[in-house]
Amino acid sequence: MIEQQATVMARDGDHVWVEAHRQSTCSGCAAQSGCGTGALGRWLPGAVTRLRVADPLGVRPGEQVVIAVAEGAVLRGSVMVYLVPLLGLLGGALAGEQLSAWLSHTGDALALMGGVSGLLLGFALARRVGADRGHRHRMQPVLVRRC
């Protein structure tokens, strides 16, 4: 589980709204002094993320809590957001190139249109899977404990 400290902002029935400051892992990395991401993270302020989380603990606004998300959920989410559209882009571009060769068409217009179409289909597939109630439930952060 990947854990993050958050502050309870409000109650909403059986759920609470929490705010967490996004943190990078740069402070624990051996290459932090020579890394561009680490340098950028030192100059840019941390953004705040507001989430609605189920409350099995009965916490109150103002309390510090720890929320967690499964590591597998982060990996699955990354695959859906990055890899699926990228594969759609590449597959569509290859299909457009093959169609162009089959039609004896010169130029890259069909490859370009195929790539854009594949990218859009990849985004649509990622959105459809993300909208699935069961998938969305597995991706939700959970309230683990009070601080």
PDB file of C-alpha atoms in Angstrom:
ATOM      1  CA  MET A   1       0.000   0.000   0.000  1.00  0.00           C
ATOM      2  CA  ILE A   2       1.141   3.504  -0.818  1.00  0.00           C
ATOM      3  CA  GLU A   3       0.261   5.767   2.096  1.00  0.00           C
ATOM      4  CA  GLN A   4      -0.216   9.521   2.315  1.00  0.00           C
ATOM      5  CA  GLN A   5      -1.048  11.750   5.240  1.00  0.00           C
ATOM      6  CA  ALA A   6      -4.150  13.929   4.781  1.00  0.00           C
ATOM      7  CA  THR A   7      -6.394  16.331   6.670  1.00  0.00           C
ATOM      8  CA  VAL A   8     -10.125  15.695   7.019  1.00  0.00           C
ATOM      9  CA  MET A   9     -11.940  18.718   5.646  1.00  0.00           C
ATOM     10  CA  ALA A  10     -15.649  17.796   5.809  1.00  0.00           C
ATOM     11  CA  ARG A  11     -18.108  14.949   6.368  1.00  0.00           C
ATOM     12  CA  ASP A  12     -20.470  13.703   3.685  1.00  0.00           C
ATOM     13  CA  GLY A  13     -22.633  10.922   5.116  1.00  0.00           C
ATOM     14  CA  ASP A  14     -20.493   7.778   5.382  1.00  0.00           C
ATOM     15  CA  HIS A  15     -17.649   9.507   3.560  1.00  0.00           C
ATOM     16  CA  VAL A  16     -15.220  12.318   4.351  1.00  0.00           C
ATOM     17  CA  TRP A  17     -13.464  14.840   2.147  1.00  0.00           C
ATOM     18  CA  VAL A  18      -9.724  14.886   2.756  1.00  0.00           C
ATOM     19  CA  GLU A  19      -6.949  17.119   1.436  1.00  0.00           C
ATOM     20  CA  ALA A  20      -3.478  15.760   0.839  1.00  0.00           C
ATOM     21  CA  HIS A  21      -0.404  17.661  -0.299  1.00  0.00           C
ATOM     22  CA  ARG A  22       1.259  15.875  -3.196  1.00  0.00           C
ATOM     23  CA  GLN A  23       4.789  14.857  -2.386  1.00  0.00           C
ATOM     24  CA  SER A  24       7.581  13.547  -4.507  1.00  0.00           C
ATOM     25  CA  THR A  25       9.876  10.754  -3.417  1.00  0.00           C
ATOM     26  CA  CYS A  26      12.925  12.845  -4.226  1.00  0.00           C
ATOM     27  CA  SER A  27      14.019  13.236  -0.601  1.00  0.00           C
ATOM     28  CA  GLY A  28      14.691   9.508  -0.338  1.00  0.00           C
ATOM     29  CA  CYS A  29      16.417   9.065  -3.685  1.00  0.00           C
ATOM     30  CA  ALA A  30      20.193   8.682  -3.957  1.00  0.00           C
ATOM     31  CA  ALA A  31      20.310  10.722  -7.185  1.00  0.00           C
ATOM     32  CA  GLN A  32      18.362  13.715  -5.883  1.00  0.00           C
ATOM     33  CA  SER A  33      21.218  16.212  -6.298  1.00  0.00           C
ATOM     34  CA  GLY A  34      21.670  15.520 -10.012  1.00  0.00           C
ATOM     35  CA  CYS A  35      18.055  14.926 -10.964  1.00  0.00           C
ATOM     36  CA  GLY A  36      15.968  17.418 -12.948  1.00  0.00           C
ATOM     37  CA  THR A  37      12.740  16.223 -11.330  1.00  0.00           C
ATOM     38  CA  GLY A  38      14.199  16.838  -7.874  1.00  0.00           C
ATOM     39  CA  ALA A  39      15.298  20.338  -8.851  1.00  0.00           C
ATOM     40  CA  LEU A  40      11.898  21.111 -10.327  1.00  0.00           C
ATOM     41  CA  GLY A  41      10.151  19.779  -7.202  1.00  0.00           C
ATOM     42  CA  ARG A  42      12.176  22.128  -4.987  1.00  0.00           C
ATOM     43  CA  TRP A  43      11.067  25.180  -7.004  1.00  0.00           C
ATOM     44  CA  LEU A  44       7.398  24.344  -7.499  1.00  0.00           C
ATOM     45  CA  PRO A  45       5.035  24.289  -4.527  1.00  0.00           C
ATOM     46  CA  GLY A  46       3.233  21.036  -3.752  1.00  0.00           C
ATOM     47  CA  ALA A  47      -0.286  20.874  -5.101  1.00  0.00           C
ATOM     48  CA  VAL A  48      -3.234  19.909  -2.938  1.00  0.00           C
ATOM     49  CA  THR A  49      -5.490  17.016  -3.888  1.00  0.00           C
ATOM     50  CA  ARG A  50      -9.009  16.791  -2.485  1.00  0.00           C
ATOM     51  CA  LEU A  51     -10.560  13.305  -2.326  1.00  0.00           C
ATOM     52  CA  ARG A  52     -13.803  11.762  -1.122  1.00  0.00           C
ATOM     53  CA  VAL A  53     -12.999   8.646   0.941  1.00  0.00           C
ATOM     54  CA  ALA A  54     -15.194   6.122   2.787  1.00  0.00           C
ATOM     55  CA  ASP A  55     -14.963   6.636   6.559  1.00  0.00           C
ATOM     56  CA  PRO A  56     -14.965   3.394   8.579  1.00  0.00           C
ATOM     57  CA  LEU A  57     -13.200   5.120  11.521  1.00  0.00           C
ATOM     58  CA  GLY A  58     -15.653   7.934  12.312  1.00  0.00           C
ATOM     59  CA  VAL A  59     -13.166  10.778  11.958  1.00  0.00           C
ATOM     60  CA  ARG A  60     -14.019  14.459  12.362  1.00  0.00           C
ATOM     61  CA  PRO A  61     -13.034  17.526  10.326  1.00  0.00           C
ATOM     62  CA  GLY A  62      -9.585  18.809  11.241  1.00  0.00           C
ATOM     63  CA  GLU A  63      -8.146  15.392  12.126  1.00  0.00           C
ATOM     64  CA  GLN A  64      -4.995  14.088  10.495  1.00  0.00           C
ATOM     65  CA  VAL A  65      -5.449  10.675   8.879  1.00  0.00           C
ATOM     66  CA  VAL A  66      -3.524   8.296   6.660  1.00  0.00           C
ATOM     67  CA  ILE A  67      -5.070   7.261   3.351  1.00  0.00           C
ATOM     68  CA  ALA A  68      -3.690   4.460   1.206  1.00  0.00           C
ATOM     69  CA  VAL A  69      -4.061   3.031  -2.269  1.00  0.00           C
ATOM     70  CA  ALA A  70      -2.893  -0.398  -3.390  1.00  0.00           C
ATOM     71  CA  GLU A  71       0.347  -0.429  -5.385  1.00  0.00           C
ATOM     72  CA  GLY A  72      -1.312  -2.615  -8.014  1.00  0.00           C
ATOM     73  CA  ALA A  73      -3.998   0.027  -8.469  1.00  0.00           C
ATOM     74  CA  VAL A  74      -1.368   2.644  -9.247  1.00  0.00           C
ATOM     75  CA  LEU A  75       0.256   0.342 -11.795  1.00  0.00           C
ATOM     76  CA  ARG A  76      -3.085  -0.542 -13.423  1.00  0.00           C
ATOM     77  CA  GLY A  77      -4.061   3.119 -13.556  1.00  0.00           C
ATOM     78  CA  SER A  78      -0.742   4.067 -15.144  1.00  0.00           C
ATOM     79  CA  VAL A  79      -1.125   1.347 -17.775  1.00  0.00           C
ATOM     80  CA  MET A  80      -4.633   2.516 -18.627  1.00  0.00           C
ATOM     81  CA  VAL A  81      -3.722   6.201 -18.802  1.00  0.00           C
ATOM     82  CA  TYR A  82      -0.376   5.933 -20.610  1.00  0.00           C
ATOM     83  CA  LEU A  83       0.180   2.557 -22.239  1.00  0.00           C
ATOM     84  CA  VAL A  84      -3.258   1.878 -23.759  1.00  0.00           C
ATOM     85  CA  PRO A  85      -3.448   5.208 -25.672  1.00  0.00           C
ATOM     86  CA  LEU A  86       0.191   4.846 -26.736  1.00  0.00           C
ATOM     87  CA  LEU A  87      -0.439   1.359 -28.102  1.00  0.00           C
ATOM     88  CA  GLY A  88      -3.529   2.710 -29.873  1.00  0.00           C
ATOM     89  CA  LEU A  89      -1.424   5.476 -31.429  1.00  0.00           C
ATOM     90  CA  LEU A  90       1.237   3.057 -32.639  1.00  0.00           C
ATOM     91  CA  GLY A  91      -1.262   0.452 -33.850  1.00  0.00           C
ATOM     92  CA  GLY A  92      -3.322   3.056 -35.690  1.00  0.00           C
ATOM     93  CA  ALA A  93      -0.239   4.571 -37.320  1.00  0.00           C
ATOM     94  CA  LEU A  94       0.971   1.150 -38.456  1.00  0.00           C
ATOM     95  CA  ALA A  95      -2.477   0.286 -39.806  1.00  0.00           C
ATOM     96  CA  GLY A  96      -2.618   3.604 -41.659  1.00  0.00           C
ATOM     97  CA  GLU A  97       0.830   3.007 -43.114  1.00  0.00           C
ATOM     98  CA  GLN A  98      -0.164  -0.486 -44.282  1.00  0.00           C
ATOM     99  CA  LEU A  99      -3.358   0.886 -45.806  1.00  0.00           C
ATOM    100  CA  SER A 100      -1.332   3.570 -47.565  1.00  0.00           C
ATOM    101  CA  ALA A 101       1.017   0.931 -49.003  1.00  0.00           C
ATOM    102  CA  TRP A 102      -1.906  -1.274 -50.048  1.00  0.00           C
ATOM    103  CA  LEU A 103      -3.562   1.651 -51.848  1.00  0.00           C
ATOM    104  CA  SER A 104      -0.223   2.692 -53.399  1.00  0.00           C
ATOM    105  CA  HIS A 105      -0.707   6.095 -51.806  1.00  0.00           C
ATOM    106  CA  THR A 106       2.355   8.275 -51.264  1.00  0.00           C
ATOM    107  CA  GLY A 107       2.751  10.414 -48.176  1.00  0.00           C
ATOM    108  CA  ASP A 108       2.069   9.932 -44.519  1.00  0.00           C
ATOM    109  CA  ALA A 109      -1.474  11.291 -44.313  1.00  0.00           C
ATOM    110  CA  LEU A 110      -3.106   7.887 -43.750  1.00  0.00           C
ATOM    111  CA  ALA A 111      -0.515   6.947 -41.128  1.00  0.00           C
ATOM    112  CA  LEU A 112      -1.156  10.263 -39.364  1.00  0.00           C
ATOM    113  CA  MET A 113      -4.938   9.813 -39.458  1.00  0.00           C
ATOM    114  CA  GLY A 114      -4.595   6.211 -38.293  1.00  0.00           C
ATOM    115  CA  GLY A 115      -2.341   7.264 -35.413  1.00  0.00           C
ATOM    116  CA  VAL A 116      -4.721   9.983 -34.257  1.00  0.00           C
ATOM    117  CA  SER A 117      -7.678   7.594 -34.559  1.00  0.00           C
ATOM    118  CA  GLY A 118      -5.838   4.907 -32.571  1.00  0.00           C
ATOM    119  CA  LEU A 119      -4.877   7.424 -29.898  1.00  0.00           C
ATOM    120  CA  LEU A 120      -8.481   8.583 -29.534  1.00  0.00           C
ATOM    121  CA  LEU A 121      -9.680   4.970 -29.369  1.00  0.00           C
ATOM    122  CA  GLY A 122      -7.080   4.267 -26.692  1.00  0.00           C
ATOM    123  CA  PHE A 123      -8.306   7.211 -24.628  1.00  0.00           C
ATOM    124  CA  ALA A 124     -11.916   6.074 -25.091  1.00  0.00           C
ATOM    125  CA  LEU A 125     -11.031   2.554 -23.951  1.00  0.00           C
ATOM    126  CA  ALA A 126      -9.173   3.883 -20.908  1.00  0.00           C
ATOM    127  CA  ARG A 127     -12.139   6.085 -20.040  1.00  0.00           C
ATOM    128  CA  ARG A 128     -14.599   3.210 -20.445  1.00  0.00           C
ATOM    129  CA  VAL A 129     -12.570   0.901 -18.208  1.00  0.00           C
ATOM    130  CA  GLY A 130     -12.132   3.714 -15.664  1.00  0.00           C
ATOM    131  CA  ALA A 131     -15.892   4.321 -15.609  1.00  0.00           C
ATOM    132  CA  ASP A 132     -16.574   0.662 -14.782  1.00  0.00           C
ATOM    133  CA  ARG A 133     -17.928   0.622 -11.232  1.00  0.00           C
ATOM    134  CA  GLY A 134     -15.943  -2.432 -10.143  1.00  0.00           C
ATOM    135  CA  HIS A 135     -12.696  -1.086 -11.560  1.00  0.00           C
ATOM    136  CA  ARG A 136     -13.317   2.347 -10.030  1.00  0.00           C
ATOM    137  CA  HIS A 137     -13.982   0.762  -6.616  1.00  0.00           C
ATOM    138  CA  ARG A 138     -10.637  -1.093  -6.677  1.00  0.00           C
ATOM    139  CA  MET A 139      -8.809   2.132  -7.518  1.00  0.00           C
ATOM    140  CA  GLN A 140     -10.236   4.185  -4.637  1.00  0.00           C
ATOM    141  CA  PRO A 141      -8.011   5.216  -1.752  1.00  0.00           C
ATOM    142  CA  VAL A 142      -9.035   3.940   1.683  1.00  0.00           C
ATOM    143  CA  LEU A 143      -8.861   5.547   5.104  1.00  0.00           C
ATOM    144  CA  VAL A 144      -6.311   3.477   7.049  1.00  0.00           C
ATOM    145  CA  ARG A 145      -5.823   5.137  10.447  1.00  0.00           C
ATOM    146  CA  ARG A 146      -5.676   8.339  12.432  1.00  0.00           C
ATOM    147  CA  CYS A 147      -2.291  10.013  12.876  1.00  0.00           C
TER     148      CYS A 147
END
